[in-house]
PDB file of C-alpha atoms in Angstrom:
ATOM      1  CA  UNK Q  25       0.000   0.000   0.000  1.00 42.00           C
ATOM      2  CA  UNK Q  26       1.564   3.777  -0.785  1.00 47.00           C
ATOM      3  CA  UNK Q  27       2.529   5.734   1.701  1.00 48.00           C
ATOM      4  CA  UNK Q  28       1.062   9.176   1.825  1.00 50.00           C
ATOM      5  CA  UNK Q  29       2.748  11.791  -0.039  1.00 68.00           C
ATOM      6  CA  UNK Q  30       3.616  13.718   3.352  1.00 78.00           C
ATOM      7  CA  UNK Q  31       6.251  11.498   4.114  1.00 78.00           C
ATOM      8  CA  UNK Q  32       7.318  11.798   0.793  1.00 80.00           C
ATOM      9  CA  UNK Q  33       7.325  15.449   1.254  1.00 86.00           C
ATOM     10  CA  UNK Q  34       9.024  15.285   4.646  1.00 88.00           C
ATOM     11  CA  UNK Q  35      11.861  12.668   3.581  1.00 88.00           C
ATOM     12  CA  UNK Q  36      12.426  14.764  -0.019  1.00 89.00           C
ATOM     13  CA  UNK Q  37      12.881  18.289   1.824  1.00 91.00           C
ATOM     14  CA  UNK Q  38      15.437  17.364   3.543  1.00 93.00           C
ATOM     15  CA  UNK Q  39      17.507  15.575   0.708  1.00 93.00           C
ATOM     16  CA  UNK Q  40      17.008  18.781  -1.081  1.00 94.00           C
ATOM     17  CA  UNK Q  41      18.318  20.817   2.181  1.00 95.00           C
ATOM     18  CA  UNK Q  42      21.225  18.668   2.117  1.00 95.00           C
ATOM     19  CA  UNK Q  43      21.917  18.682  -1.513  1.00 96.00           C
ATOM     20  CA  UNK Q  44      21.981  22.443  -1.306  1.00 96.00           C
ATOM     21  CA  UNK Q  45      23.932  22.519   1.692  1.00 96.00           C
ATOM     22  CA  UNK Q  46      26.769  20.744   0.283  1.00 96.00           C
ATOM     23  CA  UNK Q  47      26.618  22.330  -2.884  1.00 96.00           C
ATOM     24  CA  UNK Q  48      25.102  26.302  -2.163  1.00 96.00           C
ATOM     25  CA  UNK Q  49      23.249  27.489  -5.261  1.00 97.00           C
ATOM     26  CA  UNK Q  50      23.707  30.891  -6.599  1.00 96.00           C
ATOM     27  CA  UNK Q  51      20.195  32.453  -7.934  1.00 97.00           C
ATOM     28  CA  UNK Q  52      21.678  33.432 -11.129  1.00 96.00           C
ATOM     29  CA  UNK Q  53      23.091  30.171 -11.795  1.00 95.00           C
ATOM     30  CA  UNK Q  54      19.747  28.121 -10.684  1.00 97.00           C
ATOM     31  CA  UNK Q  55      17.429  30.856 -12.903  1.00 97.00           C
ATOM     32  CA  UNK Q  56      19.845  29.768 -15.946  1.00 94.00           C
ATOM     33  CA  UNK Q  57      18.587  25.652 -15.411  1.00 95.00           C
ATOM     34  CA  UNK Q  58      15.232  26.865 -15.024  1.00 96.00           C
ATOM     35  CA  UNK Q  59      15.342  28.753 -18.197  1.00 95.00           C
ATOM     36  CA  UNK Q  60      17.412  25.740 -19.603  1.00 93.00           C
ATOM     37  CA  UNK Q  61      15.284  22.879 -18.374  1.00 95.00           C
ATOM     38  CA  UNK Q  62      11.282  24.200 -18.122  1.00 96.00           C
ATOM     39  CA  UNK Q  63      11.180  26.928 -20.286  1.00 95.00           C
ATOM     40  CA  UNK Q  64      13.708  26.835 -23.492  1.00 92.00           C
ATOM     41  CA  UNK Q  65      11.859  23.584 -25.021  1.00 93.00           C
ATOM     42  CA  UNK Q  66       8.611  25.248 -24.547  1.00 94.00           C
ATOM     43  CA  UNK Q  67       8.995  28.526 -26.186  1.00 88.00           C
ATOM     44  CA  UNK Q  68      11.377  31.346 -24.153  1.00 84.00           C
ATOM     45  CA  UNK Q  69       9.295  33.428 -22.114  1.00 94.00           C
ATOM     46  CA  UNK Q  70       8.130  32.406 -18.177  1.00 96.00           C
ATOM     47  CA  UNK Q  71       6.513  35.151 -15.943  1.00 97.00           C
ATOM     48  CA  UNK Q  72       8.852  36.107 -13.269  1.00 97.00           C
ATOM     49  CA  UNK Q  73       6.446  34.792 -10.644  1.00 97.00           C
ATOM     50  CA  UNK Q  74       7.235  31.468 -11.380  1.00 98.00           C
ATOM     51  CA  UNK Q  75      10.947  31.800 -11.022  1.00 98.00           C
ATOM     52  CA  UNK Q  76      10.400  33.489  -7.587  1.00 98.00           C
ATOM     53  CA  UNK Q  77       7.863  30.678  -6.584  1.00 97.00           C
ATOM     54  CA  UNK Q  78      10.573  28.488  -7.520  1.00 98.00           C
ATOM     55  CA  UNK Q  79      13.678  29.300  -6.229  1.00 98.00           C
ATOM     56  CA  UNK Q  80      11.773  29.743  -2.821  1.00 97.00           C
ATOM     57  CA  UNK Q  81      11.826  26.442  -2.986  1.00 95.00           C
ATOM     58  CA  UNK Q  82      15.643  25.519  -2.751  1.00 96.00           C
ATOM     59  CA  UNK Q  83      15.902  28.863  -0.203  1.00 96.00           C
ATOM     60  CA  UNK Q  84      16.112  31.702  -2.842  1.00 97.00           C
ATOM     61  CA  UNK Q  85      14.876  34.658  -1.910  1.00 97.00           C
ATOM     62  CA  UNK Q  86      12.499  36.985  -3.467  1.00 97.00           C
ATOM     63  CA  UNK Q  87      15.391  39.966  -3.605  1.00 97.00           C
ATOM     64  CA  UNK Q  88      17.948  37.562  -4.950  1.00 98.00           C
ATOM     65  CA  UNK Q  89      15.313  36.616  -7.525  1.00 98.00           C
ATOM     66  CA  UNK Q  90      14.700  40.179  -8.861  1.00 97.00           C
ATOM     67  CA  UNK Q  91      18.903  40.941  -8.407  1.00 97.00           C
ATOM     68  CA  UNK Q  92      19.593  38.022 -10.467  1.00 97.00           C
ATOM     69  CA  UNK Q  93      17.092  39.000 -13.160  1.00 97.00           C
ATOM     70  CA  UNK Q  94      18.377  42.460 -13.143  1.00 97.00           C
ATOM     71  CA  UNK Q  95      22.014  41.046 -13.707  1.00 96.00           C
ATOM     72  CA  UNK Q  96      21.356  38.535 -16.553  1.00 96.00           C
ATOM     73  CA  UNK Q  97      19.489  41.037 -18.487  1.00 96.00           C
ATOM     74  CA  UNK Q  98      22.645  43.604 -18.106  1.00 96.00           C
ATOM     75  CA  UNK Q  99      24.316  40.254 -19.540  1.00 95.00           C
ATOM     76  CA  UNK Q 100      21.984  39.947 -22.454  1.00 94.00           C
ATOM     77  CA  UNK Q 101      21.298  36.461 -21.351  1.00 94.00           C
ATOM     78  CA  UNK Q 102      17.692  37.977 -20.438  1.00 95.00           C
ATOM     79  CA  UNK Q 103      15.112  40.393 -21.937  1.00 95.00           C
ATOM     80  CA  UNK Q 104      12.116  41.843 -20.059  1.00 94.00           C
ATOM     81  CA  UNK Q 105       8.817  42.363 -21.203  1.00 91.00           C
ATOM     82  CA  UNK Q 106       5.508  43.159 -19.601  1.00 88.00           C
ATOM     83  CA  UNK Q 107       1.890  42.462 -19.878  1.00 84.00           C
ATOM     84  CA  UNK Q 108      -0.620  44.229 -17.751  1.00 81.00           C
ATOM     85  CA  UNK Q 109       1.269  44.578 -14.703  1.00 86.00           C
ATOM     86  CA  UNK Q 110       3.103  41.234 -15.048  1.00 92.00           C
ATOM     87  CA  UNK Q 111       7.127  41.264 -15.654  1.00 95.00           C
ATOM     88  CA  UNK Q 112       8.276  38.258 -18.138  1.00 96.00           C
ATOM     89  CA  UNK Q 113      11.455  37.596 -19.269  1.00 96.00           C
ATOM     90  CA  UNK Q 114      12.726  35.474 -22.205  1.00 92.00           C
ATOM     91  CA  UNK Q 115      16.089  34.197 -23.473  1.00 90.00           C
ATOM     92  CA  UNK Q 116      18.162  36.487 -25.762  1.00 91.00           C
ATOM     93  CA  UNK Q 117      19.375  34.963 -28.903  1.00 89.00           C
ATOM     94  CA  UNK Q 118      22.383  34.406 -28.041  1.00 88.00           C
ATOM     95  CA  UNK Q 119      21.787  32.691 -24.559  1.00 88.00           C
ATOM     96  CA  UNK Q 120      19.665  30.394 -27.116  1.00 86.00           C
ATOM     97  CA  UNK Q 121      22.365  29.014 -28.625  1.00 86.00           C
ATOM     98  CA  UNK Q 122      24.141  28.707 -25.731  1.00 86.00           C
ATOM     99  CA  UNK Q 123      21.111  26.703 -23.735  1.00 85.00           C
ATOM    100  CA  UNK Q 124      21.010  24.676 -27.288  1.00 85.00           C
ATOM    101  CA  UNK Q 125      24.931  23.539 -26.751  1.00 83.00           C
ATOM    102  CA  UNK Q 126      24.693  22.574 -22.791  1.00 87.00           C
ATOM    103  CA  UNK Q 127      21.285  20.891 -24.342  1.00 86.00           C
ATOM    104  CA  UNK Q 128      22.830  18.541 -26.772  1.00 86.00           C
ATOM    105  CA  UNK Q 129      25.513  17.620 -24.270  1.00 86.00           C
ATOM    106  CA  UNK Q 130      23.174  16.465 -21.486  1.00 89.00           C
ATOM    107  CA  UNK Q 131      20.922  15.192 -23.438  1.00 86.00           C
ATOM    108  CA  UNK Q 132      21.748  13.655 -26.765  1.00 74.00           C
ATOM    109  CA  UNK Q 133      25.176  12.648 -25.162  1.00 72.00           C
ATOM    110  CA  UNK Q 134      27.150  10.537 -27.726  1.00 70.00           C
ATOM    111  CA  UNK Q 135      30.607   9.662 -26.918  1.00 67.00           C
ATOM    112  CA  UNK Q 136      33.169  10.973 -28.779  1.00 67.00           C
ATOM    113  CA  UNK Q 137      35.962   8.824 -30.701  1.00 70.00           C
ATOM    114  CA  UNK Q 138      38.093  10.783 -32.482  1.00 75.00           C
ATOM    115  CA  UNK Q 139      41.027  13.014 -31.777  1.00 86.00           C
ATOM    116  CA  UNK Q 140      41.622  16.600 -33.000  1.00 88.00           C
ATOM    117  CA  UNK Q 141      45.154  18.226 -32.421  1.00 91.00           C
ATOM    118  CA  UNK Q 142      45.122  21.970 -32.797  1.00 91.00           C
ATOM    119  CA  UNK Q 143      48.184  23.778 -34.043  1.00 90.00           C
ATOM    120  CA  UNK Q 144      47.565  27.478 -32.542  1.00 90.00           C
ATOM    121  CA  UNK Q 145      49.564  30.447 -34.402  1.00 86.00           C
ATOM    122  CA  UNK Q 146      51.784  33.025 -31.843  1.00 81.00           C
ATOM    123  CA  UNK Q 147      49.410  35.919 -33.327  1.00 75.00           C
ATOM    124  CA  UNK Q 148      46.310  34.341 -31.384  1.00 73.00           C
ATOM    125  CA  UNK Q 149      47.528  31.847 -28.898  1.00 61.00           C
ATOM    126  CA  UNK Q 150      46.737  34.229 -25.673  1.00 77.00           C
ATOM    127  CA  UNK Q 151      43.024  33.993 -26.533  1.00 81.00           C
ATOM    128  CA  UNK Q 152      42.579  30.647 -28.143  1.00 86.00           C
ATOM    129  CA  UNK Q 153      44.854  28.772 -26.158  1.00 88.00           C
ATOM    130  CA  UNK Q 154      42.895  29.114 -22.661  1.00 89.00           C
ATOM    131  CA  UNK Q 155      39.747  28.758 -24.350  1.00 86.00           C
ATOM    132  CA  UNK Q 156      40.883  25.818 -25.904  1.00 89.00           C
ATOM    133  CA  UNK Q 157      41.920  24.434 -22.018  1.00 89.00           C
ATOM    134  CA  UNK Q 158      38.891  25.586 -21.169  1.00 85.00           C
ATOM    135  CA  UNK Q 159      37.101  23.636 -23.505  1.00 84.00           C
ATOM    136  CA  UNK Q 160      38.847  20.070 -22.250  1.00 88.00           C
ATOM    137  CA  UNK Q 161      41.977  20.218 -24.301  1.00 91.00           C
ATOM    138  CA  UNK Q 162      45.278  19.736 -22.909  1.00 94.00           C
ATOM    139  CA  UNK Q 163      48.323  21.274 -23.730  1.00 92.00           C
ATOM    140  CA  UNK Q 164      51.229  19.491 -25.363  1.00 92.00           C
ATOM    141  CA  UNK Q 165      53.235  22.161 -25.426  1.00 90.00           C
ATOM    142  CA  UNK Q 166      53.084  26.109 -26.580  1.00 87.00           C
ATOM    143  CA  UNK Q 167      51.209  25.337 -29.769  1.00 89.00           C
ATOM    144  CA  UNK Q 168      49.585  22.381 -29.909  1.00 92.00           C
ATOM    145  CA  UNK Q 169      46.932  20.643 -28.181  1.00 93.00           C
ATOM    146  CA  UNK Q 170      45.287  17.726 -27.752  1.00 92.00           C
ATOM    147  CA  UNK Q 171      41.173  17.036 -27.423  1.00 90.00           C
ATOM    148  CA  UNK Q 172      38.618  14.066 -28.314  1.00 83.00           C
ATOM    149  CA  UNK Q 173      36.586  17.233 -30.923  1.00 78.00           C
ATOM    150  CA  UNK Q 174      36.659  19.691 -33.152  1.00 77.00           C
ATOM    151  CA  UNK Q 175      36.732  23.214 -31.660  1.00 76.00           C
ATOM    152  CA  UNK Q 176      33.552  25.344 -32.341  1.00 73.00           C
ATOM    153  CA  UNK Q 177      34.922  28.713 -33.462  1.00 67.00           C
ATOM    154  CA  UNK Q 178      36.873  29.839 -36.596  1.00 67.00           C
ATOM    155  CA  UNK Q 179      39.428  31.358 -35.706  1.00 73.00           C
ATOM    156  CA  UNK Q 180      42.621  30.092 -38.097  1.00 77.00           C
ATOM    157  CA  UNK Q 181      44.388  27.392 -36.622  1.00 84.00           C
ATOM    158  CA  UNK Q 182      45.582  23.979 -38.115  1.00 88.00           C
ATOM    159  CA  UNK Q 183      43.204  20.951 -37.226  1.00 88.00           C
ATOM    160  CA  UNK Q 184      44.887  17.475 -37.240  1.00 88.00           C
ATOM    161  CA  UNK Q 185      42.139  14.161 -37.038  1.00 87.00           C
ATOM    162  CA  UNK Q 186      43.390  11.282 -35.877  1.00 82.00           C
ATOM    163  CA  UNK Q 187      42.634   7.789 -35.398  1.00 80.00           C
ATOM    164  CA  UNK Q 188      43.327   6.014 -32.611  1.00 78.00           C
ATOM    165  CA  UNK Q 189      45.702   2.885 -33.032  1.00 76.00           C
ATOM    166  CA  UNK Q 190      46.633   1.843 -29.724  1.00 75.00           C
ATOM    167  CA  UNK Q 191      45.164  -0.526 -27.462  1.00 80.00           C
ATOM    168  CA  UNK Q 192      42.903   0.270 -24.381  1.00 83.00           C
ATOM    169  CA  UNK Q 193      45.491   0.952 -21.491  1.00 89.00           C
ATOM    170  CA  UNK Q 194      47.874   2.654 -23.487  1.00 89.00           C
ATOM    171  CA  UNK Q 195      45.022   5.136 -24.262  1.00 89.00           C
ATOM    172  CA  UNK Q 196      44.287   5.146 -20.775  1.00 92.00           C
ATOM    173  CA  UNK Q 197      47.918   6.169 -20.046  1.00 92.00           C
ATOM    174  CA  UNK Q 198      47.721   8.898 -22.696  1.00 90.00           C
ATOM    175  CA  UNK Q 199      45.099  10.402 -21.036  1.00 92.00           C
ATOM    176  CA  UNK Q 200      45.859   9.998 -17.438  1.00 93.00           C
ATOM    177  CA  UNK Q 201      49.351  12.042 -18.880  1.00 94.00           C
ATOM    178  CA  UNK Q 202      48.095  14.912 -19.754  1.00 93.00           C
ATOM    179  CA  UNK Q 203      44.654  15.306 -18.018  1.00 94.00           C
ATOM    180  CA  UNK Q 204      43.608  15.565 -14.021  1.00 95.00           C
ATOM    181  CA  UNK Q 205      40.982  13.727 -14.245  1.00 95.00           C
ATOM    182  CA  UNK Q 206      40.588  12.872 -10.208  1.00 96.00           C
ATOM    183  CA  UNK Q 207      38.588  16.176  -9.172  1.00 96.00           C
ATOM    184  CA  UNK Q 208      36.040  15.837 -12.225  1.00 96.00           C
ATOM    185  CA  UNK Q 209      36.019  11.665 -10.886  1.00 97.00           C
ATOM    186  CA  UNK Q 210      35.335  13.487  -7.414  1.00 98.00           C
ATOM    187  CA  UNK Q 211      32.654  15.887  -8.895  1.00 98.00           C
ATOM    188  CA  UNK Q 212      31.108  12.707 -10.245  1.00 98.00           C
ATOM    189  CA  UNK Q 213      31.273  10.602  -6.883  1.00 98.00           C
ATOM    190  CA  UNK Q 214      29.787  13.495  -4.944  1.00 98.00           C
ATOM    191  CA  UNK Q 215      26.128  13.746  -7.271  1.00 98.00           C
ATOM    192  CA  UNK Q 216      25.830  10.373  -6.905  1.00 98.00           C
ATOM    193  CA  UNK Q 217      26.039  10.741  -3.290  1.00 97.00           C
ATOM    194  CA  UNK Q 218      23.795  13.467  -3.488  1.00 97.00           C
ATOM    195  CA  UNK Q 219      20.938  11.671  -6.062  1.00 97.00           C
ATOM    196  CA  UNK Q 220      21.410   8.047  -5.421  1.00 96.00           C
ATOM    197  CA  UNK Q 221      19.276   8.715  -2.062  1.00 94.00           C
ATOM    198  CA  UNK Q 222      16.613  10.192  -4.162  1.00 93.00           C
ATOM    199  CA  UNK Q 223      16.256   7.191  -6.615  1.00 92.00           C
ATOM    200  CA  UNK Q 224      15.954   5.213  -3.021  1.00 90.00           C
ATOM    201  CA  UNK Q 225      13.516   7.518  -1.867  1.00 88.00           C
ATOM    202  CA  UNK Q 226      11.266   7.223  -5.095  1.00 87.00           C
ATOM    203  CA  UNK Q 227      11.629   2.953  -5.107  1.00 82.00           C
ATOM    204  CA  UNK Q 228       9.850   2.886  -1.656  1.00 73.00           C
ATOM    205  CA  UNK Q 229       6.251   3.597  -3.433  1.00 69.00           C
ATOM    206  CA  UNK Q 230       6.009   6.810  -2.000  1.00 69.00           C
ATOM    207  CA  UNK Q 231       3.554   9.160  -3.469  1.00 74.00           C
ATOM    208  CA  UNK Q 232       5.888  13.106  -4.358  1.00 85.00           C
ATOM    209  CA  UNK Q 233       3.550  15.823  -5.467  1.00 91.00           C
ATOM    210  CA  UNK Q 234       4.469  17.273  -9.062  1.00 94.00           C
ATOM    211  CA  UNK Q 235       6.059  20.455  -7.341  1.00 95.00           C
ATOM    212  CA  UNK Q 236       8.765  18.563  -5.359  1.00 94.00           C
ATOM    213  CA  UNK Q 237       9.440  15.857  -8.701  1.00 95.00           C
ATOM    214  CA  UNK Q 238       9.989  19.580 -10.499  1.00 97.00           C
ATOM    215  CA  UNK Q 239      12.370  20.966  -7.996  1.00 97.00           C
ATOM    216  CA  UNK Q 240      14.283  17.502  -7.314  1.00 97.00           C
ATOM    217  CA  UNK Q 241      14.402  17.584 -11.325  1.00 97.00           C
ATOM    218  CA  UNK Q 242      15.560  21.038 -11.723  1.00 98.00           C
ATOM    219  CA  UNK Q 243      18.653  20.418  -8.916  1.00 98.00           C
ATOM    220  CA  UNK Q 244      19.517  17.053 -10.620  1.00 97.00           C
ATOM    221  CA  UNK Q 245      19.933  18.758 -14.032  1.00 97.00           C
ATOM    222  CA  UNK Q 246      21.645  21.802 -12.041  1.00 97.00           C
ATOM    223  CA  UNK Q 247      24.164  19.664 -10.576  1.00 97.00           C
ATOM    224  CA  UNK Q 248      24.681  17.533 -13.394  1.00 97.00           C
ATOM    225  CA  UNK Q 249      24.918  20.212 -15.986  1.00 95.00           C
ATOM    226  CA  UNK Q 250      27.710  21.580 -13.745  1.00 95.00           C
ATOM    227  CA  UNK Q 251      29.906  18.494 -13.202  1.00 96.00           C
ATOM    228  CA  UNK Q 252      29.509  17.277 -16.695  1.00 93.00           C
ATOM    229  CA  UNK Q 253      30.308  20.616 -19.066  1.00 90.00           C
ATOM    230  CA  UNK Q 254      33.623  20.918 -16.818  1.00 92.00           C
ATOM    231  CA  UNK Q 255      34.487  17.546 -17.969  1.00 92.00           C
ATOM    232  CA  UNK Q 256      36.596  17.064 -20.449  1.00 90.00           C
ATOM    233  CA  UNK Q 257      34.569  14.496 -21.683  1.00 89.00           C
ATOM    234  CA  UNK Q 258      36.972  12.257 -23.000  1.00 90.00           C
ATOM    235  CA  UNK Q 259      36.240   8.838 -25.121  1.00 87.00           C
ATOM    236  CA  UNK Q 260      35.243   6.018 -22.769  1.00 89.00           C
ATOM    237  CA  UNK Q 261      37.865   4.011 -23.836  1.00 89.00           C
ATOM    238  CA  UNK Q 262      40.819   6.586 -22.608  1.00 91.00           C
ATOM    239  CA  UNK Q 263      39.307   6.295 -19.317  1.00 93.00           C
ATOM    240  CA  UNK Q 264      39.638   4.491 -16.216  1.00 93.00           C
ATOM    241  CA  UNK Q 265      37.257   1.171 -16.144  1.00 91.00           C
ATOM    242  CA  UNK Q 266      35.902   2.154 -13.065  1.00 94.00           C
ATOM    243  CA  UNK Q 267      35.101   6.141 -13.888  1.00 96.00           C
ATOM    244  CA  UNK Q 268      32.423   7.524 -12.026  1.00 97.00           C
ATOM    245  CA  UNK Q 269      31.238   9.374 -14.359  1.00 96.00           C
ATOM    246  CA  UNK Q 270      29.620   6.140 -16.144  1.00 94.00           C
ATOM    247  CA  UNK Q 271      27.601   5.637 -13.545  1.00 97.00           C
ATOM    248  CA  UNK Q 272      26.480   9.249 -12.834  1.00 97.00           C
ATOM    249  CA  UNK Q 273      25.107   9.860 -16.461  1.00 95.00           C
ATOM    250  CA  UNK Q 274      22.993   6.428 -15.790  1.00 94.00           C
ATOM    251  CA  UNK Q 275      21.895   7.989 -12.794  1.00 96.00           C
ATOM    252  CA  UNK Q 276      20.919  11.209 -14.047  1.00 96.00           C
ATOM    253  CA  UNK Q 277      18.992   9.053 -17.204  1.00 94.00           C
ATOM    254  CA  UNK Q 278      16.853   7.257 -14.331  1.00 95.00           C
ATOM    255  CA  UNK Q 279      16.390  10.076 -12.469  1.00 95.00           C
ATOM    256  CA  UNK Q 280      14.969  12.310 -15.201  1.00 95.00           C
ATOM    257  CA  UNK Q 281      12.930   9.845 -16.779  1.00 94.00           C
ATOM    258  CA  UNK Q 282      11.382   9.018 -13.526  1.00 92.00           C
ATOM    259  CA  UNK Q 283      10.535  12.368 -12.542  1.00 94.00           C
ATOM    260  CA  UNK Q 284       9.338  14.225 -15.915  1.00 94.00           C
ATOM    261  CA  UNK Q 285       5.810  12.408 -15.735  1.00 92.00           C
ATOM    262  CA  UNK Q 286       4.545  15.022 -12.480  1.00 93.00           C
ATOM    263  CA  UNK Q 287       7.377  17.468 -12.852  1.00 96.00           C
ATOM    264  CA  UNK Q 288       5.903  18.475 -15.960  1.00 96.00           C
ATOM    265  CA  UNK Q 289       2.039  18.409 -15.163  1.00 96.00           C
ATOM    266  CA  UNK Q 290       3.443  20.734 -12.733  1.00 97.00           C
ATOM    267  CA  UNK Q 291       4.914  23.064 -15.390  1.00 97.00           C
ATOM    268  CA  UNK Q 292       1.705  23.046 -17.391  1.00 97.00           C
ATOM    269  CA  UNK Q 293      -0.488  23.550 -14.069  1.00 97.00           C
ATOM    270  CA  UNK Q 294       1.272  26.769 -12.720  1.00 97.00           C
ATOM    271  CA  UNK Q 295       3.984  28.214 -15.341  1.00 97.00           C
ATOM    272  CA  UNK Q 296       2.600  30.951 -17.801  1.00 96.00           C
ATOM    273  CA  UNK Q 297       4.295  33.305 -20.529  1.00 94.00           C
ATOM    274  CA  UNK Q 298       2.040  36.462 -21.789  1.00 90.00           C
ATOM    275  CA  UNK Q 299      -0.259  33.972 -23.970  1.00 91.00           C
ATOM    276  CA  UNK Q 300      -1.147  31.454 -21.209  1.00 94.00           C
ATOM    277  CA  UNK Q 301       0.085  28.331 -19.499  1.00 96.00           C
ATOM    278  CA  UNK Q 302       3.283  26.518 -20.847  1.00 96.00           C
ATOM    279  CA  UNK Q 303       2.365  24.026 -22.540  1.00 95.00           C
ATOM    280  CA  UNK Q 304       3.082  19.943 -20.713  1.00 95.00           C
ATOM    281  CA  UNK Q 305       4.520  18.199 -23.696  1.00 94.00           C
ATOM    282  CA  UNK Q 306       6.655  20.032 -26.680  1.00 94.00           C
ATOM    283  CA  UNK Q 307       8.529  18.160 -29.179  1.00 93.00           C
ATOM    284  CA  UNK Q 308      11.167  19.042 -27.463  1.00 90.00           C
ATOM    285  CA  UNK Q 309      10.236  18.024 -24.293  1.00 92.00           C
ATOM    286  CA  UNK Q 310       9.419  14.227 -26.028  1.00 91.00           C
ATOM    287  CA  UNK Q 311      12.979  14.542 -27.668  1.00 88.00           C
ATOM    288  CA  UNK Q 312      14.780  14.961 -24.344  1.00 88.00           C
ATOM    289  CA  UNK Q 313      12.912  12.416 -22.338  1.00 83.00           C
ATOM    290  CA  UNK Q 314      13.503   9.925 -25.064  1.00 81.00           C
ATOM    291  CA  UNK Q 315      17.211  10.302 -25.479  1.00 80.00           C
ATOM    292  CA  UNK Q 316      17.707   9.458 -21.614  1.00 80.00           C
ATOM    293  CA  UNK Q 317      18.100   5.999 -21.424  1.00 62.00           C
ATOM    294  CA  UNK Q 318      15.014   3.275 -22.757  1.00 61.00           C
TER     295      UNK Q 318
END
């Protein structure tokens, strides 16, 4: 027999306490997912009610709300308009594109198996070459590096593809050379501390209201977006058998999947842009939830 949702509710709020104890969310930052996970495949505009309901929910203040706003419009990440005496905001154009990118890797994941080395001129190597780093390459030496894809900008510099010949654990070796992979295998090891409890907490039949599934949703995507677009994200065959982050993206997949049912009759119940209520189900929406996992 389910247990009533209460204990649900009781037993979830204080995984999500936890979870944003140990990790401390900035409002900006947590505004971005909701934009990114809720709002982006269902148009780009949200009233700003619903981000301060919201983020009231992981401890966000109203004021922090409003600052953040304020500072990702001055970014052009946001633009306001009204309706009545309602403020909405949508995504620029540019943060589009952006939110597409983080989009693809979190969601259409593929693994990468080829190599790129990048030969970077003198002329531009103080830009390129820390946005290349920044990107997951590593450094070989002054002017080339080394990365499992093609950088995304056009800026002239000589692309090399190669094939990999080797066998598994020299890969491995290759790798383990020239990248630090133990704090991104710690960043990985700490989410699934943080969301294995809540895939426990969801087996024991209990009964979450759609509200909590959409803000134990929006802080697994949170997290995960940020432990997964500082990885390097190198082939799975360069790394180490046991990596953590194997198990985390399985995790996440689960997680999602089990969620989206209530978290989104949640977004179609309460969040509105200036023509109405979101809308439940997008194609986009059915694209992401069917590229996590069968």
């Amino acid at each position: 027999m389910p247990t009533h949702s209460s204990d649900f509710e009781r037993e979830a709020a204080d995984l999500i306490d936890r979870i944003v104890l140990e990790s401390p969310l900035k409002a900006a930052g947590f505004i971005v997912t909701i934009y990114g996970d809720v709002v982006d495949p269902r148009g780009d505009v949200v009233w700003v009610g619903n981000l301060i309901e919201t983020c009231a929910r992981v401890g966000i203040s109203d004021t922090l709300v409003r600052t953040a706003v304020s500072r990702l419009v001055s970014s052009e990440q946001l633009v306001g308009e009204r309706a009545g005496r309602r403020s909405y905001y949508r995504l620029s154009d540019a943060a589009g594109k952006e939110f597409s990118h983080a989009a693809q890797i979190l969601f259409a994941h593929r693994d990468e198996r080829d190599w790129n080395f990048v030969h970077v001129p003198d002329s531009a190597g103080g830009e390129l070459i820390p946005a290349l780093e920044r990107a997951g390459y590593a450094r070989l030496n002054s002017q080339m590096l080394v990365g499992p894809r093609k950088p995304d900008f056009a800026q002239p510099v000589l692309i090399f593809e190669a094939k990999v010949a080797s066998d598994h654990a020299e890969l491995q070796a290759f790798a383990a050379g020239y990248w630090d992979l133990k704090p991104h295998a710690a960043a990985y090891q700490k989410f699934l501390g943080q969301f294995a409890p809540v895939e426990a907490l969801l087996a024991d039949d209990l009964q979450p209201s759609a509200e909590t599934c959409l803000v134990i949703r929006l802080l697994l995507v949170h997290r995960f977006r940020s432990v997964v677009l500082r990885d390097p994200r190198l082939p799975p065959e360069a790394l180490p058998d046991d990596w953590p982050g194997f198990e985390a993206r399985q995790l996440f997949e689960r997680l999602y999947k089990l969620l989206s049912r209530s978290a989104d009759e949640h977004v179609a119940e309460t969040f509105v842009n200036g023509s109405g209520p979101l809308p439940k189900v997008t194609e986009a929406t059915q694209a992401r939830f069917g590229s996590v996992g069968p």
